[in-house]
Amino acid sequence: MYTAHFNLKEQPFGLTPNTAFFLNAKGHREALNMLQVALSSGEGFIKVVGEVGTGKTMLCRKLLNTLDNESYYTVYIPNPLLNPNALYRAIAEELGIKCKTRDGINEYQAAINQQLFELVAEGKKVVLVIDEAQAMPSKSLEALRLISNLETETSKLVHIVLFGQPELDRMLEHSSLRQLRQRITFSYDLSALDYDGTRNYINHRSATAGSNGAPLFSDNAVALVFRASKGVPRLVNILCHKSLMVAYGKGLAQVDKKQMMAAIRDTQGLEVNGRLKVIGLCLSFVAVTIAVALLLVLPGASV
């Protein structure tokens, strides 16, 4: 609703991992550099861990986009809540292997092994990227280790990158996964943004969406969103999106502290000044603002 009001080409704070909005912030830049160096040097297992909303999936997609098709063959598993047999089948299908319904682990292993040899013979590095790796059953993680054993005399046949929440680290501490844990040669802990990073993040996404005039958010609004979100990009997106709705409904050209506070009150579980801000039983300020805005843009609409 508000893109035209703020002279934007698109919504700047969506929750989908659109790599056009990727910000080369310190943590994400360091993580991406680590991934690229580790893959280019032929490491077998690489791990990136971060809390919910810190941008792991965005980083994952960015990595996939940077791996050129001439040098790399990528296999992407976004939902790894699979038993070993289903995991092998998913990997085989991503490798272009035609699977039969009667195939089992042994058949998948043999087909995957053969396909990996062929791809490496063509000069490709095969990269298996698994997002939300903390959701994997322990037996499936062990099955991954067995795939990582595949190698020639000079190089690995497959390079595995795990993206996951901190629960992944706790899983890997289990004695049954100690062999896999020892094979992880590079890892990175992705943290939330600091204040400067949050401000740059907001300005970058605003500019990418087409903003080229006065800042969409006042300094007070930026300070408030940082305090409320603690620099977690997903929460920053939610609060900025809601506060832009409020500003649009009020006919304002910029989000200030009042509109940001309305967005915070509308978002359950956020804390500012030590007080918990939650949604009340009545319609929130943001919801009312959206309803008013709809009246302005939709002929015949009623509340």
PDB file of N, CA, C and O in Angstrom, residues 175-201:
ATOM      1  N   SER A 175      28.160 -37.666  21.625  1.00  0.00           N
ATOM      2  CA  SER A 175      29.284 -38.558  21.324  1.00  0.00           C
ATOM      3  C   SER A 175      29.080 -39.340  20.032  1.00  0.00           C
ATOM      4  O   SER A 175      30.041 -39.669  19.338  1.00  0.00           O
ATOM      5  N   SER A 176      27.821 -39.620  19.682  1.00  0.00           N
ATOM      6  CA  SER A 176      27.556 -40.396  18.469  1.00  0.00           C
ATOM      7  C   SER A 176      27.893 -39.624  17.203  1.00  0.00           C
ATOM      8  O   SER A 176      28.019 -40.219  16.126  1.00  0.00           O
ATOM      9  N   LEU A 177      28.042 -38.289  17.322  1.00  0.00           N
ATOM     10  CA  LEU A 177      28.350 -37.464  16.151  1.00  0.00           C
ATOM     11  C   LEU A 177      29.761 -36.877  16.210  1.00  0.00           C
ATOM     12  O   LEU A 177      30.075 -35.936  15.486  1.00  0.00           O
ATOM     13  N   ARG A 178      30.600 -37.436  17.066  1.00  0.00           N
ATOM     14  CA  ARG A 178      31.935 -36.870  17.247  1.00  0.00           C
ATOM     15  C   ARG A 178      32.791 -36.969  15.980  1.00  0.00           C
ATOM     16  O   ARG A 178      33.620 -36.093  15.721  1.00  0.00           O
ATOM     17  N   GLN A 179      32.555 -38.017  15.170  1.00  0.00           N
ATOM     18  CA  GLN A 179      33.333 -38.127  13.935  1.00  0.00           C
ATOM     19  C   GLN A 179      32.968 -37.013  12.962  1.00  0.00           C
ATOM     20  O   GLN A 179      33.843 -36.448  12.307  1.00  0.00           O
ATOM     21  N   LEU A 180      31.679 -36.699  12.883  1.00  0.00           N
ATOM     22  CA  LEU A 180      31.258 -35.592  12.022  1.00  0.00           C
ATOM     23  C   LEU A 180      31.805 -34.274  12.562  1.00  0.00           C
ATOM     24  O   LEU A 180      32.306 -33.442  11.791  1.00  0.00           O
ATOM     25  N   ARG A 181      31.714 -34.092  13.862  1.00  0.00           N
ATOM     26  CA  ARG A 181      32.171 -32.832  14.472  1.00  0.00           C
ATOM     27  C   ARG A 181      33.648 -32.580  14.166  1.00  0.00           C
ATOM     28  O   ARG A 181      34.055 -31.444  13.889  1.00  0.00           O
ATOM     29  N   GLN A 182      34.453 -33.641  14.199  1.00  0.00           N
ATOM     30  CA  GLN A 182      35.886 -33.488  13.936  1.00  0.00           C
ATOM     31  C   GLN A 182      36.178 -33.140  12.485  1.00  0.00           C
ATOM     32  O   GLN A 182      37.250 -32.630  12.170  1.00  0.00           O
ATOM     33  N   ARG A 183      35.234 -33.404  11.596  1.00  0.00           N
ATOM     34  CA  ARG A 183      35.451 -33.130  10.173  1.00  0.00           C
ATOM     35  C   ARG A 183      35.099 -31.697   9.779  1.00  0.00           C
ATOM     36  O   ARG A 183      35.354 -31.289   8.646  1.00  0.00           O
ATOM     37  N   ILE A 184      34.461 -30.958  10.679  1.00  0.00           N
ATOM     38  CA  ILE A 184      34.104 -29.566  10.375  1.00  0.00           C
ATOM     39  C   ILE A 184      35.351 -28.702  10.536  1.00  0.00           C
ATOM     40  O   ILE A 184      35.789 -28.411  11.650  1.00  0.00           O
ATOM     41  N   THR A 185      35.923 -28.309   9.429  1.00  0.00           N
ATOM     42  CA  THR A 185      37.196 -27.587   9.457  1.00  0.00           C
ATOM     43  C   THR A 185      37.030 -26.075   9.543  1.00  0.00           C
ATOM     44  O   THR A 185      37.915 -25.385  10.052  1.00  0.00           O
ATOM     45  N   PHE A 186      35.903 -25.553   9.023  1.00  0.00           N
ATOM     46  CA  PHE A 186      35.631 -24.120   9.096  1.00  0.00           C
ATOM     47  C   PHE A 186      34.220 -23.916   9.655  1.00  0.00           C
ATOM     48  O   PHE A 186      33.288 -24.626   9.270  1.00  0.00           O
ATOM     49  N   SER A 187      34.068 -22.948  10.540  1.00  0.00           N
ATOM     50  CA  SER A 187      32.738 -22.626  11.072  1.00  0.00           C
ATOM     51  C   SER A 187      32.675 -21.142  11.389  1.00  0.00           C
ATOM     52  O   SER A 187      33.710 -20.475  11.562  1.00  0.00           O
ATOM     53  N   TYR A 188      31.456 -20.637  11.445  1.00  0.00           N
ATOM     54  CA  TYR A 188      31.253 -19.209  11.739  1.00  0.00           C
ATOM     55  C   TYR A 188      29.974 -19.051  12.546  1.00  0.00           C
ATOM     56  O   TYR A 188      28.950 -19.667  12.224  1.00  0.00           O
ATOM     57  N   ASP A 189      30.048 -18.235  13.600  1.00  0.00           N
ATOM     58  CA  ASP A 189      28.874 -17.907  14.408  1.00  0.00           C
ATOM     59  C   ASP A 189      28.348 -16.545  13.967  1.00  0.00           C
ATOM     60  O   ASP A 189      29.013 -15.520  14.160  1.00  0.00           O
ATOM     61  N   LEU A 190      27.169 -16.549  13.366  1.00  0.00           N
ATOM     62  CA  LEU A 190      26.580 -15.327  12.830  1.00  0.00           C
ATOM     63  C   LEU A 190      25.818 -14.606  13.933  1.00  0.00           C
ATOM     64  O   LEU A 190      24.882 -15.158  14.523  1.00  0.00           O
ATOM     65  N   SER A 191      26.223 -13.386  14.232  1.00  0.00           N
ATOM     66  CA  SER A 191      25.591 -12.626  15.312  1.00  0.00           C
ATOM     67  C   SER A 191      24.636 -11.578  14.744  1.00  0.00           C
ATOM     68  O   SER A 191      24.591 -11.337  13.537  1.00  0.00           O
ATOM     69  N   ALA A 192      23.878 -10.954  15.654  1.00  0.00           N
ATOM     70  CA  ALA A 192      22.970  -9.872  15.260  1.00  0.00           C
ATOM     71  C   ALA A 192      23.777  -8.621  14.904  1.00  0.00           C
ATOM     72  O   ALA A 192      24.983  -8.540  15.162  1.00  0.00           O
ATOM     73  N   LEU A 193      23.106  -7.636  14.314  1.00  0.00           N
ATOM     74  CA  LEU A 193      23.749  -6.388  13.923  1.00  0.00           C
ATOM     75  C   LEU A 193      23.958  -5.490  15.134  1.00  0.00           C
ATOM     76  O   LEU A 193      23.150  -5.488  16.073  1.00  0.00           O
ATOM     77  N   ASP A 194      25.032  -4.703  15.118  1.00  0.00           N
ATOM     78  CA  ASP A 194      25.181  -3.662  16.134  1.00  0.00           C
ATOM     79  C   ASP A 194      24.385  -2.428  15.696  1.00  0.00           C
ATOM     80  O   ASP A 194      23.679  -2.463  14.677  1.00  0.00           O
ATOM     81  N   TYR A 195      24.501  -1.332  16.449  1.00  0.00           N
ATOM     82  CA  TYR A 195      23.683  -0.152  16.118  1.00  0.00           C
ATOM     83  C   TYR A 195      24.006   0.385  14.725  1.00  0.00           C
ATOM     84  O   TYR A 195      23.101   0.642  13.918  1.00  0.00           O
ATOM     85  N   ASP A 196      25.309   0.557  14.433  1.00  0.00           N
ATOM     86  CA  ASP A 196      25.687   1.078  13.118  1.00  0.00           C
ATOM     87  C   ASP A 196      25.242   0.121  12.012  1.00  0.00           C
ATOM     88  O   ASP A 196      24.796   0.549  10.946  1.00  0.00           O
ATOM     89  N   GLY A 197      25.380  -1.175  12.283  1.00  0.00           N
ATOM     90  CA  GLY A 197      24.951  -2.163  11.305  1.00  0.00           C
ATOM     91  C   GLY A 197      23.458  -2.103  11.055  1.00  0.00           C
ATOM     92  O   GLY A 197      22.992  -2.247   9.920  1.00  0.00           O
ATOM     93  N   THR A 198      22.683  -1.879  12.130  1.00  0.00           N
ATOM     94  CA  THR A 198      21.226  -1.774  11.986  1.00  0.00           C
ATOM     95  C   THR A 198      20.841  -0.550  11.161  1.00  0.00           C
ATOM     96  O   THR A 198      19.994  -0.623  10.267  1.00  0.00           O
ATOM     97  N   ARG A 199      21.485   0.568  11.444  1.00  0.00           N
ATOM     98  CA  ARG A 199      21.211   1.798  10.690  1.00  0.00           C
ATOM     99  C   ARG A 199      21.574   1.606   9.213  1.00  0.00           C
ATOM    100  O   ARG A 199      20.803   1.980   8.322  1.00  0.00           O
ATOM    101  N   ASN A 200      22.754   1.019   8.953  1.00  0.00           N
ATOM    102  CA  ASN A 200      23.166   0.776   7.567  1.00  0.00           C
ATOM    103  C   ASN A 200      22.218  -0.196   6.874  1.00  0.00           C
ATOM    104  O   ASN A 200      21.929  -0.055   5.675  1.00  0.00           O
ATOM    105  N   TYR A 201      21.748  -1.191   7.623  1.00  0.00           N
ATOM    106  CA  TYR A 201      20.815  -2.185   7.079  1.00  0.00           C
ATOM    107  C   TYR A 201      19.520  -1.510   6.626  1.00  0.00           C
ATOM    108  O   TYR A 201      19.027  -1.751   5.526  1.00  0.00           O
TER     109      TYR A 201
END
